[in-house]
XYZ file of C-alpha atoms in Angstrom:
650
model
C -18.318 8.566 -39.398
C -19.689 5.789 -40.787
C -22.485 3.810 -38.930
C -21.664 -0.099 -38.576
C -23.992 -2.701 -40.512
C -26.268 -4.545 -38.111
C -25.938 -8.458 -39.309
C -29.330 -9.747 -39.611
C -30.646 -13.635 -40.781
C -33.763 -13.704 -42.786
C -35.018 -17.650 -42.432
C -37.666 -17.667 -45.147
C -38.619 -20.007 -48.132
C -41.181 -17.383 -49.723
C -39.000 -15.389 -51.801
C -41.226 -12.813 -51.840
C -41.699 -12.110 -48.659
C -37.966 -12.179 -48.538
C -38.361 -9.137 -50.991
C -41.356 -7.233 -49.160
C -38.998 -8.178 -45.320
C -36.231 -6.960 -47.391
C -37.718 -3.673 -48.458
C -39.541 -3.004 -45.089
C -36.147 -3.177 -43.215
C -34.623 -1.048 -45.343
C -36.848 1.853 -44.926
C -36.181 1.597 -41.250
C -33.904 5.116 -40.734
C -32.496 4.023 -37.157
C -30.659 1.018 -38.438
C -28.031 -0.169 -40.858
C -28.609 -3.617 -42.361
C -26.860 -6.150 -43.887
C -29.399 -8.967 -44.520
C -28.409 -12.422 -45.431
C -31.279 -14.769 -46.625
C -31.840 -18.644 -45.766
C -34.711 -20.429 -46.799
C -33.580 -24.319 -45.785
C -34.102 -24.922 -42.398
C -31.245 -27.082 -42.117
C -28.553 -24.638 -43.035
C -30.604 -21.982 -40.793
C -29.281 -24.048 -38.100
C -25.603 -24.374 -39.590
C -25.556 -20.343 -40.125
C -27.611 -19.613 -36.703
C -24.846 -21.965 -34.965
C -21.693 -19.845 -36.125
C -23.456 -17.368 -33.804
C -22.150 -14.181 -36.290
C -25.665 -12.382 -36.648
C -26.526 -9.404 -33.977
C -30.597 -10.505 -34.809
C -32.887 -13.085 -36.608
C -36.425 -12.998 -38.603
C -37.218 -16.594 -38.000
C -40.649 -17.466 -40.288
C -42.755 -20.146 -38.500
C -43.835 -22.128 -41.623
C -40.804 -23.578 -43.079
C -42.323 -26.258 -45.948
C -42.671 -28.975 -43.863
C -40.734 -27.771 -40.966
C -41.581 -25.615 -38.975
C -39.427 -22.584 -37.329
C -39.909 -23.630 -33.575
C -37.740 -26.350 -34.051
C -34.734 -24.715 -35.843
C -35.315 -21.752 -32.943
C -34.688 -24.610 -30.123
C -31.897 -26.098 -32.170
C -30.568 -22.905 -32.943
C -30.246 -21.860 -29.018
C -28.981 -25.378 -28.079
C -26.050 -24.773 -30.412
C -25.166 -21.156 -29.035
C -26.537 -19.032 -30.799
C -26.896 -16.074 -28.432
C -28.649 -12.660 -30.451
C -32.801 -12.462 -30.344
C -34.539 -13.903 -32.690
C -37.862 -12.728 -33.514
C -40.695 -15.295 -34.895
C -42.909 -14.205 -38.158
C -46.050 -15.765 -38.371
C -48.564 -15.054 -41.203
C -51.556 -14.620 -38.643
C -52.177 -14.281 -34.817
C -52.408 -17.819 -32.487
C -52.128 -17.065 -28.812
C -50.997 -20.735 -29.023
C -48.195 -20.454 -31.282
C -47.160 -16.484 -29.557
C -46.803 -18.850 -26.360
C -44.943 -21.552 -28.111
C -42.421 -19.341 -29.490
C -41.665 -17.279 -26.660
C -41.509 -20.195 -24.570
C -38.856 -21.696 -26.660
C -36.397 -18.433 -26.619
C -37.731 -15.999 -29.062
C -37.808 -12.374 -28.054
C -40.640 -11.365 -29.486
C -43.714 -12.421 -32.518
C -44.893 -10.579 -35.282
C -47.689 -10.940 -37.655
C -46.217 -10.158 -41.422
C -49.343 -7.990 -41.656
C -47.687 -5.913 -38.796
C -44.240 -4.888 -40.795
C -45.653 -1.701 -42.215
C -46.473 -0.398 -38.630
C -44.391 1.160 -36.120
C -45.010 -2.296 -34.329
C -42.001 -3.926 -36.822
C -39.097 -0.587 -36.091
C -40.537 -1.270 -32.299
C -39.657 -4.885 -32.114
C -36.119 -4.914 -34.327
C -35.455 -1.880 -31.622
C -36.215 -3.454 -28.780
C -34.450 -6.413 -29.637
C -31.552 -5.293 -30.624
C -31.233 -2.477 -27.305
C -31.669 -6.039 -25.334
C -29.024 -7.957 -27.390
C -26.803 -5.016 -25.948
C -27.672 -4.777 -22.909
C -27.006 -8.544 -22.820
C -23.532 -7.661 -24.422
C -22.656 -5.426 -21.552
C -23.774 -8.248 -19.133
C -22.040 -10.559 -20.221
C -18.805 -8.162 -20.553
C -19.135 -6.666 -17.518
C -19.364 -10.343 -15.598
C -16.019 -11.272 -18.161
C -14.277 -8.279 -16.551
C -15.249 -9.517 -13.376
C -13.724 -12.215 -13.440
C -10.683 -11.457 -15.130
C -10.461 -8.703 -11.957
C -11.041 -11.674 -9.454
C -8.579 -13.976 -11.584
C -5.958 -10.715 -11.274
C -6.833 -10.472 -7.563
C -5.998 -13.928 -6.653
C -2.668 -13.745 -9.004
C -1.400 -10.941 -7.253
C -2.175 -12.116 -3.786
C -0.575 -15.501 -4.729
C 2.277 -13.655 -6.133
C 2.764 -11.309 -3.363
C 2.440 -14.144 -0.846
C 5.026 -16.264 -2.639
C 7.802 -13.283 -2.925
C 7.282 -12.132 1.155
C 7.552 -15.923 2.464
C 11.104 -16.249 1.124
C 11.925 -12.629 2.007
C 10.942 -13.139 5.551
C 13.962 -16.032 5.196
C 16.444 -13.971 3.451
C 15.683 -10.685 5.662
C 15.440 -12.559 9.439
C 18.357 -14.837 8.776
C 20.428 -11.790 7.727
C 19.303 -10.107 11.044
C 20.215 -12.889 13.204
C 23.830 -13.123 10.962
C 24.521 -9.424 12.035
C 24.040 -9.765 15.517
C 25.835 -12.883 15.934
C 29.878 -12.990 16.197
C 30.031 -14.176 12.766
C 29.169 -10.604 11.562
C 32.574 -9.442 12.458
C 34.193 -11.117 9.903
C 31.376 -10.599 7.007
C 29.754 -7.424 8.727
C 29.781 -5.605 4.665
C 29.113 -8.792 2.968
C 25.477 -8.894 5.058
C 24.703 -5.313 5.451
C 24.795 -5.957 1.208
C 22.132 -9.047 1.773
C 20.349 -6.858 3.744
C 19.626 -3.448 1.994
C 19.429 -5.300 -1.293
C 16.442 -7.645 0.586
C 14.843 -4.256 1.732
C 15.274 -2.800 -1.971
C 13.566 -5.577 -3.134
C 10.663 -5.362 -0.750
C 10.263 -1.848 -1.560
C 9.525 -2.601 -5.352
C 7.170 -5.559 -4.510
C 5.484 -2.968 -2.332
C 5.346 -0.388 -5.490
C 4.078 -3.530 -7.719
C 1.124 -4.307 -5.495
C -0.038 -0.457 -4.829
C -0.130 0.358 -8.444
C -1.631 -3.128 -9.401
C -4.438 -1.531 -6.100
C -4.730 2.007 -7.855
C -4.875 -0.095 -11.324
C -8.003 -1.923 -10.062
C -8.983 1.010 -8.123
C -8.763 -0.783 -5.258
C -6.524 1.541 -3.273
C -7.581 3.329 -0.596
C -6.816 6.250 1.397
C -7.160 6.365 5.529
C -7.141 10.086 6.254
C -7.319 11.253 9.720
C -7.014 14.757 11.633
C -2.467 14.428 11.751
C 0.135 17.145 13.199
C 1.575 18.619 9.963
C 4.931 19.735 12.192
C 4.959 16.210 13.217
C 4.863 14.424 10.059
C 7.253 16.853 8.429
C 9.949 16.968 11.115
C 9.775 12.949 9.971
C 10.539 13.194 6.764
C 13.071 15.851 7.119
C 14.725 14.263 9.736
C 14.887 10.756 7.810
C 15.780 12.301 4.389
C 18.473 14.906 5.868
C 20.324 11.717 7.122
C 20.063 10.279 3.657
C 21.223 13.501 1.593
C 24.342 13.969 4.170
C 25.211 10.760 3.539
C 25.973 11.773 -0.234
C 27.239 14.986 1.145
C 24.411 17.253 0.413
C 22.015 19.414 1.940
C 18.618 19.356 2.646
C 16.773 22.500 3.466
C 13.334 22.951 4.904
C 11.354 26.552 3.937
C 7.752 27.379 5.205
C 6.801 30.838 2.965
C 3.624 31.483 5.251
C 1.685 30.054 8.361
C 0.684 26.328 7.929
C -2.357 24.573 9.397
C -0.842 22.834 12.673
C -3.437 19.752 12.221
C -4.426 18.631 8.645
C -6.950 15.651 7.088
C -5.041 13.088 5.411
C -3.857 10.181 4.899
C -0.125 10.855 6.945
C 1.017 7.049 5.166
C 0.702 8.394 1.250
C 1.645 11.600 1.994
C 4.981 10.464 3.951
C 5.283 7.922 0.615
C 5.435 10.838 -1.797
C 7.526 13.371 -0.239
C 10.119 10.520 0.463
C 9.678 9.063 -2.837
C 10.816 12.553 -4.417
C 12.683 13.434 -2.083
C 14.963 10.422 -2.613
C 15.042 11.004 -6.612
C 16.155 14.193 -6.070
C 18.591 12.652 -3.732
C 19.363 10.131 -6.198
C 20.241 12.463 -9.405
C 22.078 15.517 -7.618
C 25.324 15.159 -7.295
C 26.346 18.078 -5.185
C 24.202 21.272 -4.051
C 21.324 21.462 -2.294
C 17.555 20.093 -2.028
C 14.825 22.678 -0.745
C 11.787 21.311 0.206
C 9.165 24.361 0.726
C 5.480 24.111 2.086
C 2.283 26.744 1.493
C -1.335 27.119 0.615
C -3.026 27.929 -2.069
C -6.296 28.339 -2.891
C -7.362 27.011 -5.923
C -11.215 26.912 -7.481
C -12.533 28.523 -4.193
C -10.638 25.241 -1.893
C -7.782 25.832 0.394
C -4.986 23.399 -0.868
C -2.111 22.241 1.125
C 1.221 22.583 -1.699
C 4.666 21.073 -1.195
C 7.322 21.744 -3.983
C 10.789 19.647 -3.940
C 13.751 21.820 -5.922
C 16.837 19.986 -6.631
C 20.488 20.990 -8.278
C 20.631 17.851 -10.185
C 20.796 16.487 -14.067
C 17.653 17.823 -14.841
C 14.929 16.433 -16.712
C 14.843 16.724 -20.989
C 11.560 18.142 -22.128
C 10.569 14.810 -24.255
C 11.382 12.993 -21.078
C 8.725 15.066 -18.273
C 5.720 13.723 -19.307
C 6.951 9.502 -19.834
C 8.706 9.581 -16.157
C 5.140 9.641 -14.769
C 3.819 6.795 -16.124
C 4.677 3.141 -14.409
C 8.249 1.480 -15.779
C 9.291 4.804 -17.035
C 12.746 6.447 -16.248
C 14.956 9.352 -17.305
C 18.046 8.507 -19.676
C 20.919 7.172 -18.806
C 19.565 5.132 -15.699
C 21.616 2.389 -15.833
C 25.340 4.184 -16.786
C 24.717 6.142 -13.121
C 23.889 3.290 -11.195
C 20.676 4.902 -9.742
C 18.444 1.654 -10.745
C 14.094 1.208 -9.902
C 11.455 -0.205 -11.635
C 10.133 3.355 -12.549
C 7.456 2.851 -10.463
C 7.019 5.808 -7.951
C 6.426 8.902 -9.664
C 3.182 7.002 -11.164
C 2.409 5.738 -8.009
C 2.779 9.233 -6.374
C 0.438 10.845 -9.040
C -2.283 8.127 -8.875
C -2.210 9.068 -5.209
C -2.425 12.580 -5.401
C -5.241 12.257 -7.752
C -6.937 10.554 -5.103
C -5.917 13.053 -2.583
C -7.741 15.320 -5.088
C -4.597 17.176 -5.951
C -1.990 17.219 -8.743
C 1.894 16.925 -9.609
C 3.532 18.938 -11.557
C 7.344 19.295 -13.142
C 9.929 22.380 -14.122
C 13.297 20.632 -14.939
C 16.251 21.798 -17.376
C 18.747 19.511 -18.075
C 22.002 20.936 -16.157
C 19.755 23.034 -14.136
C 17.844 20.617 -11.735
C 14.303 19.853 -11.353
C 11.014 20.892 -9.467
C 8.197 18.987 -8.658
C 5.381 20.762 -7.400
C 2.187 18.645 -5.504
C -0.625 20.126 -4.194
C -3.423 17.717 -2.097
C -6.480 18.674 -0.350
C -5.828 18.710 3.621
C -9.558 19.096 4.331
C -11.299 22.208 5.762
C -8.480 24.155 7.428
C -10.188 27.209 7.557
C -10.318 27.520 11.483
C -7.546 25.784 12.166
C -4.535 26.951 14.085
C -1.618 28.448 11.967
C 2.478 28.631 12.732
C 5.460 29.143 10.634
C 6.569 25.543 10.153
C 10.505 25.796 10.852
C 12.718 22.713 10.695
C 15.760 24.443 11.949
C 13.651 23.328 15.203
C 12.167 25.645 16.764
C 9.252 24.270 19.626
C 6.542 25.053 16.741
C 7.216 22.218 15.122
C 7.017 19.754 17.946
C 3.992 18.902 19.920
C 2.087 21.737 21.890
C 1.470 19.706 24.938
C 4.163 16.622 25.433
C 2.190 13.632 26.994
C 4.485 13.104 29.824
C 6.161 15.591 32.456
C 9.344 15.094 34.194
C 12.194 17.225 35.907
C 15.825 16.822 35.813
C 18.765 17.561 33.660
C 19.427 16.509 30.287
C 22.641 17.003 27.835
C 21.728 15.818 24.229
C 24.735 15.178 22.087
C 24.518 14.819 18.377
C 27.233 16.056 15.588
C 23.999 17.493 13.416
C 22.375 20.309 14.475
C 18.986 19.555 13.530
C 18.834 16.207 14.943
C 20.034 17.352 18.615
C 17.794 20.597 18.776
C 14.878 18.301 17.377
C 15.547 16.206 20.272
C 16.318 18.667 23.040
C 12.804 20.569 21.917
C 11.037 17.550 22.165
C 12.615 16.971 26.255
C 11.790 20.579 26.782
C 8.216 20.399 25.686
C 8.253 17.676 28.481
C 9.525 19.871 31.335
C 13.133 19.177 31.775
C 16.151 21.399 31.415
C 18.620 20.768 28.054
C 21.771 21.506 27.088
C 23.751 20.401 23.975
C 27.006 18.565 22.984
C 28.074 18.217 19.442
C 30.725 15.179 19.843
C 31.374 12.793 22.429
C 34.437 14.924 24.111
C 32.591 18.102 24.418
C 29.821 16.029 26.355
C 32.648 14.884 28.872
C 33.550 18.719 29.240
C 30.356 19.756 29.868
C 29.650 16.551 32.526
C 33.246 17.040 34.127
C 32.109 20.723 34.757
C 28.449 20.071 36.054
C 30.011 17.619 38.619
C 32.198 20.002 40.107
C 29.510 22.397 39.986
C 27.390 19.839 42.081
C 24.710 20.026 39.096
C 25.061 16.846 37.482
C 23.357 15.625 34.285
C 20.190 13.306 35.070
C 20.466 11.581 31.957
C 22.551 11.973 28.676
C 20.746 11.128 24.967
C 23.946 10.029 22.941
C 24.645 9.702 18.891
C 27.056 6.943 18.299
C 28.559 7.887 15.116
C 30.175 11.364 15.579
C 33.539 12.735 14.641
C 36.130 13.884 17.125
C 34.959 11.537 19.502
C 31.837 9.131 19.087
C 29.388 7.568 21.558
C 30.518 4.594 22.213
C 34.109 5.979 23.100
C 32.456 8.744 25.007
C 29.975 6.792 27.148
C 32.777 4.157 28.327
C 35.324 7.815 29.388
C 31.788 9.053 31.136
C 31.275 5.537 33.229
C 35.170 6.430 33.980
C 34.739 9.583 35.681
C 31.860 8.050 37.875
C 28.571 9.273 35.928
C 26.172 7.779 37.532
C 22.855 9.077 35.474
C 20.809 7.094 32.318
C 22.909 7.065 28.765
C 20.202 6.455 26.035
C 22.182 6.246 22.665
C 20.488 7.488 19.454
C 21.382 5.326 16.292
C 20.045 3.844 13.038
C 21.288 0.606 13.769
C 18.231 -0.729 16.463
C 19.023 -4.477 15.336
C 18.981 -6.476 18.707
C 23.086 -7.636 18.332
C 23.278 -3.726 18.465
C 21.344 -3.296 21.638
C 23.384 -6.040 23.870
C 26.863 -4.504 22.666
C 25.670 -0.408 23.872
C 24.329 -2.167 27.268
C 27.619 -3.664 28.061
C 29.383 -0.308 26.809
C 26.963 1.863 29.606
C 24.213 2.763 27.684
C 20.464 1.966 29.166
C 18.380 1.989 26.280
C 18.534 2.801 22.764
C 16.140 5.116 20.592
C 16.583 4.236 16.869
C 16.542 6.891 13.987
C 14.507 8.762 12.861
C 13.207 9.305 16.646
C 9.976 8.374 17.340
C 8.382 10.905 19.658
C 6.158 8.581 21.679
C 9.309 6.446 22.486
C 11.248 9.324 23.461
C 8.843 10.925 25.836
C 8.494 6.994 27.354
C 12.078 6.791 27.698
C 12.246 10.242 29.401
C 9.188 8.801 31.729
C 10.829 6.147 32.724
C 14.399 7.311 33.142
C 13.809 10.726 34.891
C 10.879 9.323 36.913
C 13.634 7.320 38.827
C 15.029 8.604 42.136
C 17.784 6.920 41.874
C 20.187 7.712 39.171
C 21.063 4.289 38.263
C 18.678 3.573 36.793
C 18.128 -0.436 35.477
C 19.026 -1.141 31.670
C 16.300 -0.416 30.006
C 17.469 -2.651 26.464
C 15.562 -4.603 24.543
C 11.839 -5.577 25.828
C 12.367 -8.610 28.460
C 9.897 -11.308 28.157
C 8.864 -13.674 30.946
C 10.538 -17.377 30.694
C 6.982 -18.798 30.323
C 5.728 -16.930 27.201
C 4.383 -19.068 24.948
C 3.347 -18.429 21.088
C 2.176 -21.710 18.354
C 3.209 -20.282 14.874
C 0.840 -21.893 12.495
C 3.031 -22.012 8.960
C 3.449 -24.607 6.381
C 6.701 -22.817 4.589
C 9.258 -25.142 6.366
C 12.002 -21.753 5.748
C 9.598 -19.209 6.942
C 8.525 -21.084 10.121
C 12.317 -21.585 10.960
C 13.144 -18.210 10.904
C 10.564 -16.717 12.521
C 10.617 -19.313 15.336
C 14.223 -18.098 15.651
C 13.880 -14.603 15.663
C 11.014 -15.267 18.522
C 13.373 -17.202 20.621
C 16.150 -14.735 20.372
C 13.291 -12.837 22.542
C 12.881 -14.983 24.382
C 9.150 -16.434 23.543
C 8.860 -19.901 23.812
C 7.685 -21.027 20.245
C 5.761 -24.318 18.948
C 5.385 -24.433 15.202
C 2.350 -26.155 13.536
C 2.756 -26.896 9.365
C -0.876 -27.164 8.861
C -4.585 -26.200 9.909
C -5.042 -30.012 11.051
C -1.729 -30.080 12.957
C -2.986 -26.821 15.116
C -6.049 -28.068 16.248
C -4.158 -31.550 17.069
C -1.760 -29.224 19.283
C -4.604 -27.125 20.680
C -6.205 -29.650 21.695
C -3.371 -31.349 23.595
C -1.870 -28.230 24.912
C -4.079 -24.678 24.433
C -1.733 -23.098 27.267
C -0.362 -20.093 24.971
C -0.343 -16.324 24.982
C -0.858 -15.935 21.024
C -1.438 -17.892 17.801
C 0.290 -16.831 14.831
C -1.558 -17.902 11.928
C -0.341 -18.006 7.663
C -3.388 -17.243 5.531
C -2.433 -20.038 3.091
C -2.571 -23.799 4.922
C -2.545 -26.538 2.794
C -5.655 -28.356 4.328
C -7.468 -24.651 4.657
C -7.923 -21.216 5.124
C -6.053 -19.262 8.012
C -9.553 -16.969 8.600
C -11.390 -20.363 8.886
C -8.941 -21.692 11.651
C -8.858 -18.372 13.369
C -12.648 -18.594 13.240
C -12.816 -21.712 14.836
C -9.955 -20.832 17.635
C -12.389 -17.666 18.757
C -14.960 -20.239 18.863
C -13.433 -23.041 21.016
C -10.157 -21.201 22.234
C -11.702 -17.288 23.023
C -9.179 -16.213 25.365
C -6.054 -17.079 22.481
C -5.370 -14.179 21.317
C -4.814 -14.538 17.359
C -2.513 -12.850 15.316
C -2.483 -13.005 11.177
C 0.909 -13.850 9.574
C 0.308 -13.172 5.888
C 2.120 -12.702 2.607
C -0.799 -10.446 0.948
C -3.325 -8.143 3.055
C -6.343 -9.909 4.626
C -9.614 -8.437 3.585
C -9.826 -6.108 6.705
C -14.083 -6.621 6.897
C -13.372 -9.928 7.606
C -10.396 -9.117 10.657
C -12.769 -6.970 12.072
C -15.588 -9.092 11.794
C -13.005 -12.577 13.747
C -11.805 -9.579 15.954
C -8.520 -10.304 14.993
C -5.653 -9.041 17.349
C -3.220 -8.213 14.822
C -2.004 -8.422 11.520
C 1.538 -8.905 10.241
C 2.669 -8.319 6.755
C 5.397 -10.073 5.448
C 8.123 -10.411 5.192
C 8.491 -10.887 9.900
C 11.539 -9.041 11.034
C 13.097 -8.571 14.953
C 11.142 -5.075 15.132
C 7.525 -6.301 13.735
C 8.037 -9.055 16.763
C 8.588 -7.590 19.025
C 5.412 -5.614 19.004
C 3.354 -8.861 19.962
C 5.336 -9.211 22.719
């Protein structure tokens, strides 16, 4: 390999020191030079100012110049390698002089024989480099910063006039103007959610790009986290009329380390491709562990009956804006963002993905991740045909009573009947709306009615809606909770009027289920009060500090429709102007972005003058969370704002 010519100026006017310099420099074995050779001072000044030379011999005595002056001129214009000042004898004085003026080092032309000579050109040019790296290293700095601030900017431009499109689209749907355009908005509204999603894939591999992603891991309940995903996905792969099937080949860890959010990304994210390319079969999703270089690893493998994947395709489809062939003629469209995104994440999960595909045969991705020790931790077959292994050991409620779960899938009503079992109360099962009025009919003549009913709505035969309204018929008196995907808040006054007394959306959420069951079979009485959506006091009060005149609007509607009283201010000057008029609110929710300042500074100076308003950040990008901790920050909401991320701040 050939070694790269170091560029070094010789300012001299004695030509034969130019010869001896010349000759010296060239017996130096470390370095490469190419020598170019000035004697004017003047153009020493032109040639030092096009700042091409890695190092310069500057001679002091320049005819009637001397080289002090053309060193200072020299710097002045940019020139930014060492230079290094020959003098033909030692002055203290001059050594002084020269350093002072920017010269990184002196030499006496005795001295270039010596070791003292290869010393200084080494040393000079190992600080020239060092300077290099420096200055590239604060370039790449700020580039970094410059990227930060465009993708914050970015991300907080594309969620403002999301949180529009998405919120008016929710209040749309649960008005009476969604009867006649019901499709027409449900189209609005998953392509606003698709959109999201990809700004969300943008933003975590511009994070893992700047390696500024990273991980939360905590002690989780595998059966937990996997009777999520399964649940959510199952619904997803029935709805193209396949099925998803759950295998554990040996005893998993009951509590792992991780970070649940990533790992519940990846599984869906594959999960959903091979969802998305299989057009009839089956997906298997099986778990083990595996011990690999002396570590106990934690391996999932997804195996699909799809397309498959062609050989010169595998390795692309992991890298970002990637996809298989023949995207766009199956209407399956993405960026080709998530299997990067997924192995970026694994890496720093320190595991792996890997890929077996045939075209015509399906696919198999295979990702291992390291769940932390796990050595001494409890083991059980993870089953998600539902057995009680997979649910909590120890529910955090118990009740008594009676309770008939009805749901057309099997999965999804043993899920839920294990989960009111773990809690103490007796279940039995329905799987449509008229075997549930059988099986009430005969507990009533029995004299052992039902304390409470958990309902699907969408069921064939007969579904919940129908079935609830025949059970308020016959004089059931006990609590209907209906169990549906659609949670929006039209959705929640139209079940109350039907019968129902509170609604648990899908996938369920165990903590709200084991609430619900608190609450419900708590009761003496069996009529127990409607339960649907949370009520707010007349007198609750929020100020909604936003300048985007769209975004303020909408989320001052969607805060009325729950009935929170809402003042909007438009800018850090107008808050204080209302705060100090009127500070008689429950929260402040405050942009990052004002025109007149910084959201952090104003909820800085609110915990300074206002401490018992609670503060809550409304933001289009993620707050640096030091600083939230540090301002003891309530909350923080990313967004785009919907109904549901409300109504947890109320």
């Amino acid at each position: 390999m050939s070694i790269k010519a170091t560029k070094l100026l010789l300012v001299e006017d004695d030509e034969d020191d130019y010869i001896l310099t010349s000759d010296y420099l060239e017996q130096l074995s470390s370095h490469t030079f190419e020598i170019e050779w000035v004697s004017d001072p003047k153009q020493a000044v032109k040639v030092l100012s096009e700042n091409k030379h890695d190092i310069c011999l500057l001679d002091y005595r320049l005819g009637a110049s001397d080289g002090l002056s053309v060193l200072k001129q020299a710097i002045k214009n940019g020139f930014s390698g060492p230079i290094i000042m020959l003098t033909g004898q030692s002055n203290e004085a001059l050594d002084s002089a020269a350093l002072d003026a920017g010269a990184v080092d002196y030499l006496v032309k005795s001295e270039m024989t010596t070791s003292r000579f290869a010393r200084a050109i080494r040393y000079a040019l190992a600080r020239r480099d060092v300077e290099d790296e420096r200055l590239e290293r604060l370039k790449a700095e700020a580039e970094n910063r410059s990227k930060d601030r465009f993708l914050a900017h970015l991300s907080h431009e594309l969620r403002t006039p999301l949180s529009s499109v998405l919120g008016y689209t929710e209040l749309l749907m649960q008005s009476d103007f969604s009867k006649q355009a019901e499709n027409e908005l449900g189209v609005i509204y998953r392509n606003g959610k698709h959109l999201l999603s990809l700004l969300n894939d943008v933003l975590d591999l511009s994070k893992i790009a700047a390696d500024k992603l990273e991980l939360n891991c905590s002690d989780v309940n595998l059966d937990s986290l996997m009777a999520d995903v399964f649940t959510l996905m199952r619904v997803s792969a029935l709805d193209k009329g396949l099925s998803l099937r759950f295998e554990s080949l040996q005893p998993l860890p009951l509590i792992v380390n991780i970070d649940a959010t990533r790992l519940r990304q990846i599984l869906i994210n594959i999960i959903n491709n091979a969802i998305k390319f299989t057009e009839q079969g089956e997906i298997t999703l099986c778990a083990w562990t595996e011990f690999v270089s002396a570590r106990e690893m934690l391996f999932f493998s997804i195996e699909d009956s799809g397309m498959g994947i062609a050989p010169e395709k595998q390795a692309l489809i992991f890298k970002p804006f990637e996809q298989i062939a023949d995207v766009e003629s199956r209407a399956v469209g993405g960026a080709g963002l998530g299997l990067a995104i997924c192995t970026e994440l694994l890496n720093r999960m320190q595991g792996s993905i890997a890929l077996d595909s045939a075209i015509g045969k399906g696919s198999k991705f295979i990702i291992s991740l390291y769940p932390g020790n796990i050595k001494n931790v409890e083991r059980s077959i993870l089953r998600l045909d539902l057995t009680p292994n997979m649910q909590q050991k120890n529910a955090p409620c118990k009740v008594n009573g009676r309770v008939l779960v009805v749901d057309d899938l099997r999965d999804l009503r043993v899920l839920v009947g294990h989960m009111i079992t773990s809690a103490g109360a007796k279940v039995d099962y329905a799987e449509h709306g008229k075997q549930a009025l059988e099986k009430v009919r005969n507990a009533q003549q029995q004299g052992i009615d039902y304390d409470a009913i958990f309902m699907d709505i969408h069921m064939p035969i007969m579904g919940g809606k129908e079935a609830t309204i025949e059970l308020r018929k016959i004089g059931f008196e006990g609590a209907i909770i209906a169990l549906t995907a659609a949670t929006m808040k039209g959705i929640h006054n139209e079940l109350s009027a039907l019968g129902f007394n509170n609604v648990i959306a899908k996938p369920v959420d165990s903590n709200l289920l084991y609430q619900c069951l608190q609450d419900t079979l708590s009761k003496n009485n069996k009529t127990a009060d409607v339960l649907i959506p949370p009520e707010v006091t007349h007198n609750t009060r929020f100020l909604l500090v936003e300048d985007d005149a769209d975004a303020a609007q909408i989320t001052q509607l969607l805060l009325e429709s729950l009935g929170v009283e809402t003042q909007i201010a438009s800018s850090y000057e107008h808050c204080l102007a209302i705060l100090k008029a009127d500070a008689n609110y429950d929260k402040v929710l405050l942009d990052m972005n004002l025109p007149d300042g910084s959201g952090l500074d104003l909820a800085n100076h609110i915990k300074q003058h206002y401490p018992k308003l609670k503060r809550v950040i409304v933001s289009g990008m993620e707050p640096d969370p030091v600083k939230i901790k540090q301002l003891e920050i309530e909350q923080v909401l990313l967004k785009p704002i919907n109904l549901a991320l409300l109504e947890t701040l109320i």
